[in-house]
Coordinates of N, CA and C in Angstrom, one line a residue:
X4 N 34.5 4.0 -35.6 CA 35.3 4.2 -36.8 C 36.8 3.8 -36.5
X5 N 37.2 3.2 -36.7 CA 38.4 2.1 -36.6 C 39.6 3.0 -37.3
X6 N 39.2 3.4 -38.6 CA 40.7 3.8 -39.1 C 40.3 5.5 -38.9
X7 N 40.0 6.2 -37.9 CA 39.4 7.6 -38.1 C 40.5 7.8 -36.8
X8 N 41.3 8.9 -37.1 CA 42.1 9.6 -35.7 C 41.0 10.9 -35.2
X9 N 39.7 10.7 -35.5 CA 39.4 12.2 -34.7 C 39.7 11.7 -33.3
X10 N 39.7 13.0 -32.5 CA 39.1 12.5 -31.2 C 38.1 13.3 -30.2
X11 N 37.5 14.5 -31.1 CA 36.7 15.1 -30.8 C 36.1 16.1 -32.0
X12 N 34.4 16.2 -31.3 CA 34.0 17.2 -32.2 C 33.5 18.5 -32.1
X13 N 33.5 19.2 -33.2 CA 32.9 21.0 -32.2 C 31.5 20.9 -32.8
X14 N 31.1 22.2 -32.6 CA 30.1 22.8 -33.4 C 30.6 24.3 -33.8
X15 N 30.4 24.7 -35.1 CA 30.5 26.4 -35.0 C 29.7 27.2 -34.8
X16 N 29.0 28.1 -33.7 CA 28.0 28.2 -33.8 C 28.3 30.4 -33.3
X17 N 27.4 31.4 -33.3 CA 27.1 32.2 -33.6 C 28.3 33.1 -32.4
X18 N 28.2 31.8 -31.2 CA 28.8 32.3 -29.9 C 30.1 31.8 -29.9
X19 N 30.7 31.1 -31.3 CA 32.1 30.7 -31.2 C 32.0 29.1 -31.9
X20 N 33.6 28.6 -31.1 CA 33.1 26.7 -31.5 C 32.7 26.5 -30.2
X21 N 32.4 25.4 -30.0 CA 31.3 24.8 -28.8 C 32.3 23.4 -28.8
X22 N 33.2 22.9 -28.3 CA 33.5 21.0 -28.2 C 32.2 20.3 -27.4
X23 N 32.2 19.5 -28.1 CA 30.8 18.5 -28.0 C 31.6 17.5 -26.8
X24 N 30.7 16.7 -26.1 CA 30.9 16.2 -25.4 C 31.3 14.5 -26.1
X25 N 32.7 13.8 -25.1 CA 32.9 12.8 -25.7 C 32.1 11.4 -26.0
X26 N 32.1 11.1 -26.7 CA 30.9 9.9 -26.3 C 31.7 8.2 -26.5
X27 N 32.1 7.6 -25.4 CA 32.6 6.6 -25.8 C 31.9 5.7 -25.9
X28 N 32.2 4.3 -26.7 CA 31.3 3.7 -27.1 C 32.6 2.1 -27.0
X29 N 31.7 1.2 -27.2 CA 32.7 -0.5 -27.1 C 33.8 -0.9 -27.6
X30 N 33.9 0.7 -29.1 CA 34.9 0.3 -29.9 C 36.0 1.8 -29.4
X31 N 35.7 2.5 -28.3 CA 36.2 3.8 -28.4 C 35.3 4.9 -28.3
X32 N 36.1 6.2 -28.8 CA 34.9 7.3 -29.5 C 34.4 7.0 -29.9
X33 N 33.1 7.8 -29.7 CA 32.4 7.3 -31.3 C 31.9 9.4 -32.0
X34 N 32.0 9.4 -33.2 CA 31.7 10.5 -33.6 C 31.0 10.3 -35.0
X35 N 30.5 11.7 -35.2 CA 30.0 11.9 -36.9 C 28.4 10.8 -36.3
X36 N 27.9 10.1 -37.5 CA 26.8 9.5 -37.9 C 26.7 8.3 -36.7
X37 N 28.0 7.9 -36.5 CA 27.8 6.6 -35.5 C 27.6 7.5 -33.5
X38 N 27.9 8.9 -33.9 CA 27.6 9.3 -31.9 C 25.7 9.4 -32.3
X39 N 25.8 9.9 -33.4 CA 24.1 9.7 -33.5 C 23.4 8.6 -33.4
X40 N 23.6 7.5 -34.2 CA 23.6 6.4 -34.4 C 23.0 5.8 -32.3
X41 N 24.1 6.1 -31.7 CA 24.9 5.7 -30.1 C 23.6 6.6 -29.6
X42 N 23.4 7.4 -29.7 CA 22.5 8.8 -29.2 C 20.9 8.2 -29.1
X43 N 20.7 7.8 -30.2 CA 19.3 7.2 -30.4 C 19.1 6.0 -29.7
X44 N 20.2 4.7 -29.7 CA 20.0 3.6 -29.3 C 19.6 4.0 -27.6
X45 N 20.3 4.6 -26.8 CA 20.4 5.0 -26.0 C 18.5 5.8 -25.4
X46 N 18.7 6.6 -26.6 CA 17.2 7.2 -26.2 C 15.9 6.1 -26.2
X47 N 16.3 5.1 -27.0 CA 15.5 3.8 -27.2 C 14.9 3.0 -25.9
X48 N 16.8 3.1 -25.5 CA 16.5 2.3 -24.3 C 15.9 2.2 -23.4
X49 N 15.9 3.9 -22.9 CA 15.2 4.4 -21.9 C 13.9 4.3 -22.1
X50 N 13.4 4.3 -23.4 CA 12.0 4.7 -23.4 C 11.3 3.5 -23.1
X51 N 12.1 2.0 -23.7 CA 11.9 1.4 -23.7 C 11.4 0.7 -21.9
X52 N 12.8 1.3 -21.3 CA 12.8 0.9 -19.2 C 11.6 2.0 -19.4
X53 N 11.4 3.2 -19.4 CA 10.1 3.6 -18.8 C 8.4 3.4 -19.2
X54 N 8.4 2.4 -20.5 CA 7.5 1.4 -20.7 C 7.5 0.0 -19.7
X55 N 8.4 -0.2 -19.5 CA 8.7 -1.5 -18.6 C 8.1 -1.0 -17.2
X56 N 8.5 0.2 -17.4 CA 8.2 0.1 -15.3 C 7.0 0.7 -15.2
X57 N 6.0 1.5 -16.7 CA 4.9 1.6 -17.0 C 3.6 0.1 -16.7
X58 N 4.1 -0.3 -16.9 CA 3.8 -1.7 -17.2 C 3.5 -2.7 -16.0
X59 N 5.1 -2.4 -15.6 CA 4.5 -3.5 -14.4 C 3.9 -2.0 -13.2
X60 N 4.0 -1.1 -13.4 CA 3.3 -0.2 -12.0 C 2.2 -0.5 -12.6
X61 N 1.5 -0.7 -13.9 CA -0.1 -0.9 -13.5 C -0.1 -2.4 -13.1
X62 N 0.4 -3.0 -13.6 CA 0.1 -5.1 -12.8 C 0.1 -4.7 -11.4
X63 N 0.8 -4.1 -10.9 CA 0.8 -3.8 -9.6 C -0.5 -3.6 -9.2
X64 N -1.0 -1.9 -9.6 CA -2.4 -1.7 -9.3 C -3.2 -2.6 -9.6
X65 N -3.3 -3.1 -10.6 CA -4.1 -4.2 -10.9 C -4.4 -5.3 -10.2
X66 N -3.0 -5.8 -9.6 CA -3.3 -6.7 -8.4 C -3.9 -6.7 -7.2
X67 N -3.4 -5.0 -6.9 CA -4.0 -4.2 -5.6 C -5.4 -4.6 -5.7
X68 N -5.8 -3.7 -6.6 CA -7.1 -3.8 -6.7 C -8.1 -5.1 -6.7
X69 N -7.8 -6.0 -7.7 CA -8.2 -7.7 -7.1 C -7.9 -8.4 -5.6
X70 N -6.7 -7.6 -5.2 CA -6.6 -8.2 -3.5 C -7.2 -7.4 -2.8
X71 N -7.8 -5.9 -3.1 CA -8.8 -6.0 -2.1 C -10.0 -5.5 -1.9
X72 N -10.4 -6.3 -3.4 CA -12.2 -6.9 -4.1 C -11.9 -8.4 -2.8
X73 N -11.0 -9.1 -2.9 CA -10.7 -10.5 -2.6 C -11.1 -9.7 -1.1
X74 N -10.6 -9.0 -0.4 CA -10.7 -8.4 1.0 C -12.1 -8.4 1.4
X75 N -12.6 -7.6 0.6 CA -13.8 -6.5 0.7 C -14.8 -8.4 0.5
X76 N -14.9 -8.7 -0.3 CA -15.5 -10.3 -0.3 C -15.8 -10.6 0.7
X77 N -13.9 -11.4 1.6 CA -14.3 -11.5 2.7 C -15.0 -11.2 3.7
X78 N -14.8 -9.9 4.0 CA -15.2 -9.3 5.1 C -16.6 -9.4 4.7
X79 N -17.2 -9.2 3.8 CA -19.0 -9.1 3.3 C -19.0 -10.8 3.9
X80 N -18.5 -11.8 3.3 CA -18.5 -13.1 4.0 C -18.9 -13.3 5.6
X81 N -17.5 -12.7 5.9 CA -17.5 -12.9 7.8 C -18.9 -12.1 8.5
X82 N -19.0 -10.9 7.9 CA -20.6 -10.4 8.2 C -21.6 -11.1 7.9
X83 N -21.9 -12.1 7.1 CA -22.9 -12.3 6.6 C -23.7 -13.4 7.9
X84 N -22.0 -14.3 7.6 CA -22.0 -15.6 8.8 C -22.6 -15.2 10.3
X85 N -21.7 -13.9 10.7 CA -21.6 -13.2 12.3 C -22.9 -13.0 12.0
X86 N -24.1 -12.3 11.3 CA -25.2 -12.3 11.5 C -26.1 -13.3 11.8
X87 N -25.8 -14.3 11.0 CA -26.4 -15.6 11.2 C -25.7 -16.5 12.5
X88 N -25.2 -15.5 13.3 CA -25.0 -16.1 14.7 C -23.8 -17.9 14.2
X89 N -23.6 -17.7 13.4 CA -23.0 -19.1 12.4 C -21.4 -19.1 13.2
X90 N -20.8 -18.0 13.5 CA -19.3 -17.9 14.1 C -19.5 -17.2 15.4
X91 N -18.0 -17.3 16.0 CA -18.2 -16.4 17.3 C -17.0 -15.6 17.1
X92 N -16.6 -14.5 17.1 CA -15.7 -13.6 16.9 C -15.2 -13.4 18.1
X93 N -13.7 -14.1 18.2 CA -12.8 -13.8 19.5 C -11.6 -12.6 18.7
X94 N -10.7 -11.8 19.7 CA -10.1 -10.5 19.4 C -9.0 -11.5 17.6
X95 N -8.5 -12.5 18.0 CA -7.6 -13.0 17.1 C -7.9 -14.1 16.2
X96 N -9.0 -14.4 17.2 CA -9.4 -16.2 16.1 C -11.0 -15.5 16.2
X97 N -11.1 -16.0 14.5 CA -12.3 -16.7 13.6 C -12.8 -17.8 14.0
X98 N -13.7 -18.5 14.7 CA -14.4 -20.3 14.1 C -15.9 -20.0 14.4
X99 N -15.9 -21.2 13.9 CA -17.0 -22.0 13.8 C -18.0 -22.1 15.4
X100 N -18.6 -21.6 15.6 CA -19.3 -22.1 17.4 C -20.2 -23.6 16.6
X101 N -19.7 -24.8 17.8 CA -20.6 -25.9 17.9 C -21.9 -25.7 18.1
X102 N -22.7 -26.6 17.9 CA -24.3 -26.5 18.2 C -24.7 -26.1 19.4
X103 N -23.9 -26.9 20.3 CA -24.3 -27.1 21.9 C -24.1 -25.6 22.3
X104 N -23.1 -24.8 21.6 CA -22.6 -23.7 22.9 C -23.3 -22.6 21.8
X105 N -23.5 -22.7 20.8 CA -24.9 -21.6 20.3 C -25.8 -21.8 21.1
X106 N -26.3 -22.8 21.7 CA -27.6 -22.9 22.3 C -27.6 -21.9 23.8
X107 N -26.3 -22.0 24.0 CA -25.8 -21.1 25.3 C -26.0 -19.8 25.3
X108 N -25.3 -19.9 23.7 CA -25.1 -17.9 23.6 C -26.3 -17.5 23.2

């Protein structure tokens, strides 16, 4: 409110006046219809960031979860092979055993 000199507001209430806390805003105070106005946008916002981080914390789990179906896969994979004598399991490396040195093992 541009041509308004308040610069604060009370309440009357049962236990006396009460002064309300200031609320400044881009243009200044802001009071009357526009601290409400300020009050709500505010409340918006938030609700809005705790939808946002609602949101992405489940993409998160979501991902969790597909990375480790994608895990659980493998590992069913690397068993399947290691049965079929198909790989040789050293402490760090994975491969392939050649023909000749299956015949060994």
């Amino acid at each position: 409110m541009a041509h308004s000199n308040q610069v604060r507001e009370f309440l009357v209430t049962d236990n006396g006046i009460q002064l309300l806390d200031v609320v400044i805003g881009p243009m200044g105070i802001i009071t009357g219809a526009s601290r409400l106005t300020q009050r709500m946008q505010e409340q918006a916002q938030l609700v809005a960031q705790q939808h946002e981080l609602s949101r992405r914390d489940r993409e998160l789990e979501r991902k969790r979860r597909v990375l480790e179906a994608t895990i659980e896969n493998l590992r069913t994979e690397f068993e399947s092979l290691a049965e079929g004598d198909q790989i040789l399991a050293i402490p760090t490396l994975v491969r392939k055993v050649p023909e000749p040195i299956r015949k060994i093992i």
